[in-house]
Amino acid sequence: NLENLIDVQDAPNYIFEKGDITDEIRMHQVFDKYALDGVIHLAAESHVDRSILDPLQFVRTNVLGTVNLLNVARKSWSGKFEGKRFYHVSTDEVYGSLGAEGFFTEETPYDPRSPYSASKASSDHFVMAYFHTYHLPVVMSNCSNNYGSHHFPEKLIPLMINNIRNKKPLPVYGKGENVRDWLWVDDHARAIDVIYHEGMVGEKYNVGGFNEWKNIDL
């Protein structure tokens, strides 16, 4: 929503280009036009319920779109990777469901449980495959659920707030026993900034809020 970007739209270091990340020609045009040396890849379909209804859309954007961006970056940089970086922002949902205690770590085995998390897990594997196969300078992070202003209203917290305000039912998946860690969006933005500039190439970083709630309690 471009209205969310009004406060930066006139900044000298900000440019908006609209394009589909699965469109190879369009992505090459953007890379060439600006001689990009870095990518922070946040584009994704990210709603579990919609992934159950339309899994192919999630495969298209999250898997094929990510691989297309990886290919475009590799071709554009032509093996001259010094000073280049491809940062893939992912989710902790690739690890599956969190138990009553403990945390996911960077060594937690992948165990996706929905078409959404499966598509993100696949994209993560492709990112690391491009690092090992082509030596593309990648870095990756897996974050927990974000919340904050301008949050898309299909997500749990803004959905509940909007439904309360409009006296609508509060839908909870199953018994609401799923445990999620919640991360303030500004904290995630700061983490992305640090990881992009200081993260080690080929490494992945978990970003959490130490703020775990059952959905029903939240």
mmCIF file of C-alpha atoms in Angstrom:
data_model
loop_
_atom_site.group_PDB
_atom_site.id
_atom_site.type_symbol
_atom_site.label_atom_id
_atom_site.label_comp_id
_atom_site.label_asym_id
_atom_site.label_seq_id
_atom_site.Cartn_x
_atom_site.Cartn_y
_atom_site.Cartn_z
ATOM 1 C CA ASN A 1 0.000 0.000 0.000
ATOM 2 C CA LEU A 2 1.808 3.100 -1.235
ATOM 3 C CA GLU A 3 -0.062 5.248 1.297
ATOM 4 C CA ASN A 4 2.157 3.612 3.929
ATOM 5 C CA LEU A 5 5.215 5.137 2.224
ATOM 6 C CA ILE A 6 4.100 8.757 2.054
ATOM 7 C CA ASP A 7 6.654 9.822 4.677
ATOM 8 C CA VAL A 8 9.563 8.581 2.527
ATOM 9 C CA GLN A 9 8.206 9.034 -0.996
ATOM 10 C CA ASP A 10 10.202 12.232 -1.550
ATOM 11 C CA ALA A 11 13.436 10.990 0.011
ATOM 12 C CA PRO A 12 16.410 11.245 -2.381
ATOM 13 C CA ASN A 13 17.477 7.625 -1.706
ATOM 14 C CA TYR A 14 14.011 6.120 -2.274
ATOM 15 C CA ILE A 15 12.609 4.863 -5.592
ATOM 16 C CA PHE A 16 9.549 2.696 -6.157
ATOM 17 C CA GLU A 17 9.415 0.217 -9.036
ATOM 18 C CA LYS A 18 6.420 -2.073 -9.437
ATOM 19 C CA GLY A 19 7.121 -5.536 -10.786
ATOM 20 C CA ASP A 20 6.429 -9.248 -10.408
ATOM 21 C CA ILE A 21 9.375 -11.152 -8.935
ATOM 22 C CA THR A 22 8.537 -14.119 -11.174
ATOM 23 C CA ASP A 23 9.050 -11.918 -14.281
ATOM 24 C CA GLU A 24 12.683 -12.516 -15.258
ATOM 25 C CA ILE A 25 12.810 -9.761 -17.880
ATOM 26 C CA ARG A 26 11.325 -7.171 -15.518
ATOM 27 C CA MET A 27 13.715 -8.088 -12.713
ATOM 28 C CA HIS A 28 16.719 -7.874 -15.060
ATOM 29 C CA GLN A 29 15.532 -4.410 -16.117
ATOM 30 C CA VAL A 30 15.493 -3.235 -12.494
ATOM 31 C CA PHE A 31 18.929 -4.735 -11.745
ATOM 32 C CA ASP A 32 20.425 -3.164 -14.859
ATOM 33 C CA LYS A 33 18.748 0.215 -14.429
ATOM 34 C CA TYR A 34 20.149 0.764 -10.931
ATOM 35 C CA ALA A 35 23.283 -1.446 -11.043
ATOM 36 C CA LEU A 36 22.073 -3.103 -7.852
ATOM 37 C CA ASP A 37 24.685 -4.547 -5.522
ATOM 38 C CA GLY A 38 22.294 -5.734 -2.831
ATOM 39 C CA VAL A 39 18.897 -7.339 -2.427
ATOM 40 C CA ILE A 40 16.734 -7.626 0.688
ATOM 41 C CA HIS A 41 14.103 -10.113 -0.427
ATOM 42 C CA LEU A 42 10.889 -9.775 1.602
ATOM 43 C CA ALA A 43 8.342 -10.409 -1.166
ATOM 44 C CA ALA A 44 6.130 -13.350 -0.225
ATOM 45 C CA GLU A 45 2.665 -14.768 0.084
ATOM 46 C CA SER A 46 2.433 -15.221 3.838
ATOM 47 C CA HIS A 47 -1.047 -16.145 5.078
ATOM 48 C CA VAL A 48 -1.522 -19.758 6.189
ATOM 49 C CA ASP A 49 -5.283 -19.882 5.576
ATOM 50 C CA ARG A 50 -4.938 -18.613 2.005
ATOM 51 C CA SER A 51 -2.149 -21.117 1.366
ATOM 52 C CA ILE A 52 -4.557 -23.918 2.236
ATOM 53 C CA LEU A 53 -7.074 -22.573 -0.291
ATOM 54 C CA ASP A 54 -4.539 -21.828 -3.067
ATOM 55 C CA PRO A 55 -1.178 -23.563 -2.527
ATOM 56 C CA LEU A 56 -0.026 -23.056 -6.138
ATOM 57 C CA GLN A 57 -0.023 -19.258 -5.701
ATOM 58 C CA PHE A 58 2.381 -19.722 -2.772
ATOM 59 C CA VAL A 59 4.618 -22.011 -4.815
ATOM 60 C CA ARG A 60 4.643 -19.473 -7.650
ATOM 61 C CA THR A 61 5.616 -16.469 -5.547
ATOM 62 C CA ASN A 62 7.645 -17.973 -2.717
ATOM 63 C CA VAL A 63 9.511 -20.708 -4.600
ATOM 64 C CA LEU A 64 9.621 -19.701 -8.270
ATOM 65 C CA GLY A 65 9.851 -15.988 -7.437
ATOM 66 C CA THR A 66 12.775 -16.543 -5.094
ATOM 67 C CA VAL A 67 14.620 -18.766 -7.569
ATOM 68 C CA ASN A 68 14.043 -16.173 -10.292
ATOM 69 C CA LEU A 69 15.548 -13.425 -8.120
ATOM 70 C CA LEU A 70 18.512 -15.662 -7.283
ATOM 71 C CA ASN A 71 19.087 -16.318 -10.986
ATOM 72 C CA VAL A 72 18.803 -12.652 -11.900
ATOM 73 C CA ALA A 73 21.260 -11.650 -9.165
ATOM 74 C CA ARG A 74 23.739 -14.366 -10.193
ATOM 75 C CA LYS A 75 23.589 -13.397 -13.869
ATOM 76 C CA SER A 76 23.684 -9.655 -13.210
ATOM 77 C CA TRP A 77 26.703 -9.924 -10.927
ATOM 78 C CA SER A 78 28.475 -12.322 -13.342
ATOM 79 C CA GLY A 79 30.521 -13.994 -10.628
ATOM 80 C CA LYS A 80 31.917 -10.636 -9.421
ATOM 81 C CA PHE A 81 30.492 -11.030 -5.941
ATOM 82 C CA GLU A 82 32.731 -8.753 -3.909
ATOM 83 C CA GLY A 83 30.596 -6.100 -2.242
ATOM 84 C CA LYS A 84 27.395 -7.897 -3.265
ATOM 85 C CA ARG A 85 24.770 -9.435 -0.992
ATOM 86 C CA PHE A 86 21.460 -11.301 -1.389
ATOM 87 C CA TYR A 87 19.498 -11.301 1.865
ATOM 88 C CA HIS A 88 16.509 -13.658 2.046
ATOM 89 C CA VAL A 89 13.985 -12.897 4.809
ATOM 90 C CA SER A 90 12.089 -16.002 5.894
ATOM 91 C CA THR A 91 9.894 -17.268 8.727
ATOM 92 C CA ASP A 92 10.174 -19.443 11.824
ATOM 93 C CA GLU A 93 7.177 -21.425 10.556
ATOM 94 C CA VAL A 94 9.584 -23.551 8.503
ATOM 95 C CA TYR A 95 10.452 -25.238 11.824
ATOM 96 C CA GLY A 96 6.885 -26.428 12.449
ATOM 97 C CA SER A 97 5.000 -25.981 15.720
ATOM 98 C CA LEU A 98 6.671 -24.778 18.889
ATOM 99 C CA GLY A 99 6.121 -26.895 22.008
ATOM 100 C CA ALA A 100 5.052 -25.657 25.409
ATOM 101 C CA GLU A 101 8.651 -24.801 26.262
ATOM 102 C CA GLY A 102 11.868 -23.964 24.497
ATOM 103 C CA PHE A 103 12.829 -22.006 21.388
ATOM 104 C CA PHE A 104 13.624 -22.663 17.781
ATOM 105 C CA THR A 105 17.328 -22.319 17.050
ATOM 106 C CA GLU A 106 19.282 -22.062 13.807
ATOM 107 C CA GLU A 107 19.917 -25.827 14.143
ATOM 108 C CA THR A 108 16.238 -26.795 14.535
ATOM 109 C CA PRO A 109 15.286 -29.282 11.774
ATOM 110 C CA TYR A 110 12.787 -28.049 9.224
ATOM 111 C CA ASP A 111 9.278 -29.426 9.733
ATOM 112 C CA PRO A 112 6.786 -27.303 7.742
ATOM 113 C CA ARG A 113 3.121 -28.040 8.429
ATOM 114 C CA SER A 114 1.233 -25.885 5.887
ATOM 115 C CA PRO A 115 1.554 -25.045 2.185
ATOM 116 C CA TYR A 116 2.793 -21.599 3.263
ATOM 117 C CA SER A 117 5.571 -22.894 5.507
ATOM 118 C CA ALA A 118 6.461 -25.592 2.972
ATOM 119 C CA SER A 119 6.869 -22.957 0.263
ATOM 120 C CA LYS A 120 9.101 -20.832 2.516
ATOM 121 C CA ALA A 121 11.145 -23.885 3.535
ATOM 122 C CA SER A 122 11.686 -24.663 -0.142
ATOM 123 C CA SER A 123 12.793 -21.106 -0.855
ATOM 124 C CA ASP A 124 15.248 -21.280 2.082
ATOM 125 C CA HIS A 125 16.787 -24.446 0.658
ATOM 126 C CA PHE A 126 17.183 -22.858 -2.776
ATOM 127 C CA VAL A 127 18.914 -19.820 -1.245
ATOM 128 C CA MET A 128 21.456 -22.017 0.522
ATOM 129 C CA ALA A 129 21.840 -24.181 -2.588
ATOM 130 C CA TYR A 130 22.831 -21.083 -4.595
ATOM 131 C CA PHE A 131 25.403 -20.266 -1.927
ATOM 132 C CA HIS A 132 26.961 -23.736 -2.044
ATOM 133 C CA THR A 133 26.630 -24.302 -5.805
ATOM 134 C CA TYR A 134 27.343 -20.857 -7.266
ATOM 135 C CA HIS A 135 28.977 -19.147 -4.248
ATOM 136 C CA LEU A 136 26.314 -16.439 -4.402
ATOM 137 C CA PRO A 137 26.860 -14.217 -1.331
ATOM 138 C CA VAL A 138 23.647 -14.937 0.559
ATOM 139 C CA VAL A 139 22.512 -14.360 4.113
ATOM 140 C CA MET A 140 19.188 -15.456 5.568
ATOM 141 C CA SER A 141 17.001 -14.823 8.594
ATOM 142 C CA ASN A 142 13.961 -16.609 9.992
ATOM 143 C CA CYS A 143 11.726 -14.384 12.090
ATOM 144 C CA SER A 144 8.710 -14.999 14.267
ATOM 145 C CA ASN A 145 5.298 -13.395 13.760
ATOM 146 C CA ASN A 146 5.498 -9.638 13.285
ATOM 147 C CA TYR A 147 2.942 -7.146 14.556
ATOM 148 C CA GLY A 148 2.672 -3.389 14.404
ATOM 149 C CA SER A 149 1.059 -0.433 12.703
ATOM 150 C CA HIS A 150 -0.056 -0.795 9.068
ATOM 151 C CA HIS A 151 -0.345 -4.568 9.546
ATOM 152 C CA PHE A 152 -2.448 -6.233 6.847
ATOM 153 C CA PRO A 153 -5.889 -6.851 8.402
ATOM 154 C CA GLU A 154 -6.068 -10.575 7.598
ATOM 155 C CA LYS A 155 -3.341 -11.247 10.202
ATOM 156 C CA LEU A 156 -4.328 -12.349 13.704
ATOM 157 C CA ILE A 157 -3.767 -9.204 15.794
ATOM 158 C CA PRO A 158 -5.209 -6.593 13.380
ATOM 159 C CA LEU A 159 -8.024 -8.999 12.430
ATOM 160 C CA MET A 160 -9.047 -9.375 16.072
ATOM 161 C CA ILE A 161 -8.783 -5.633 16.734
ATOM 162 C CA ASN A 162 -10.891 -4.804 13.672
ATOM 163 C CA ASN A 163 -13.481 -7.463 14.525
ATOM 164 C CA ILE A 164 -13.740 -6.255 18.134
ATOM 165 C CA ARG A 165 -14.235 -2.677 16.949
ATOM 166 C CA ASN A 166 -16.935 -3.808 14.513
ATOM 167 C CA LYS A 167 -18.589 -6.286 16.931
ATOM 168 C CA LYS A 168 -17.810 -9.274 14.704
ATOM 169 C CA PRO A 169 -16.914 -12.846 15.808
ATOM 170 C CA LEU A 170 -13.290 -13.589 16.744
ATOM 171 C CA PRO A 171 -12.244 -16.627 14.674
ATOM 172 C CA VAL A 172 -9.524 -18.824 16.204
ATOM 173 C CA TYR A 173 -8.008 -21.769 14.335
ATOM 174 C CA GLY A 174 -8.777 -25.067 16.103
ATOM 175 C CA LYS A 175 -8.666 -24.702 19.882
ATOM 176 C CA GLY A 176 -6.214 -21.812 19.682
ATOM 177 C CA GLU A 177 -3.496 -23.862 21.357
ATOM 178 C CA ASN A 178 -0.827 -23.022 18.756
ATOM 179 C CA VAL A 179 2.061 -21.147 20.391
ATOM 180 C CA ARG A 180 3.621 -18.274 18.477
ATOM 181 C CA ASP A 181 6.391 -15.833 19.303
ATOM 182 C CA TRP A 182 5.461 -12.224 18.500
ATOM 183 C CA LEU A 183 7.996 -9.674 17.270
ATOM 184 C CA TRP A 184 7.435 -5.899 17.144
ATOM 185 C CA VAL A 185 7.956 -4.841 13.532
ATOM 186 C CA ASP A 186 10.413 -2.035 14.412
ATOM 187 C CA ASP A 187 12.628 -4.578 16.194
ATOM 188 C CA HIS A 188 12.556 -6.766 13.096
ATOM 189 C CA ALA A 189 13.497 -3.790 10.904
ATOM 190 C CA ARG A 190 16.516 -3.105 13.124
ATOM 191 C CA ALA A 191 17.503 -6.770 12.969
ATOM 192 C CA ILE A 192 17.286 -6.753 9.165
ATOM 193 C CA ASP A 193 19.560 -3.697 9.067
ATOM 194 C CA VAL A 194 22.162 -5.392 11.276
ATOM 195 C CA ILE A 195 22.036 -8.727 9.441
ATOM 196 C CA TYR A 196 22.269 -7.120 6.002
ATOM 197 C CA HIS A 197 25.337 -5.077 6.930
ATOM 198 C CA GLU A 198 27.080 -7.354 9.428
ATOM 199 C CA GLY A 199 25.799 -10.896 8.901
ATOM 200 C CA MET A 200 28.250 -13.552 7.729
ATOM 201 C CA VAL A 201 27.779 -14.776 4.161
ATOM 202 C CA GLY A 202 26.286 -18.261 4.085
ATOM 203 C CA GLU A 203 24.814 -17.969 7.585
ATOM 204 C CA LYS A 204 21.223 -17.864 8.802
ATOM 205 C CA TYR A 205 19.934 -15.965 11.825
ATOM 206 C CA ASN A 206 16.782 -16.493 13.860
ATOM 207 C CA VAL A 207 15.035 -13.294 14.952
ATOM 208 C CA GLY A 208 12.547 -13.569 17.821
ATOM 209 C CA GLY A 209 10.820 -11.457 20.433
ATOM 210 C CA PHE A 210 10.943 -13.734 23.526
ATOM 211 C CA ASN A 211 7.200 -13.062 23.526
ATOM 212 C CA GLU A 212 5.344 -16.381 23.214
ATOM 213 C CA TRP A 213 1.574 -16.678 23.419
ATOM 214 C CA LYS A 214 -1.060 -19.277 22.680
ATOM 215 C CA ASN A 215 -3.378 -17.838 20.037
ATOM 216 C CA ILE A 216 -6.376 -18.224 22.369
ATOM 217 C CA ASP A 217 -4.611 -16.314 25.152
ATOM 218 C CA LEU A 218 -3.503 -13.547 22.822
#
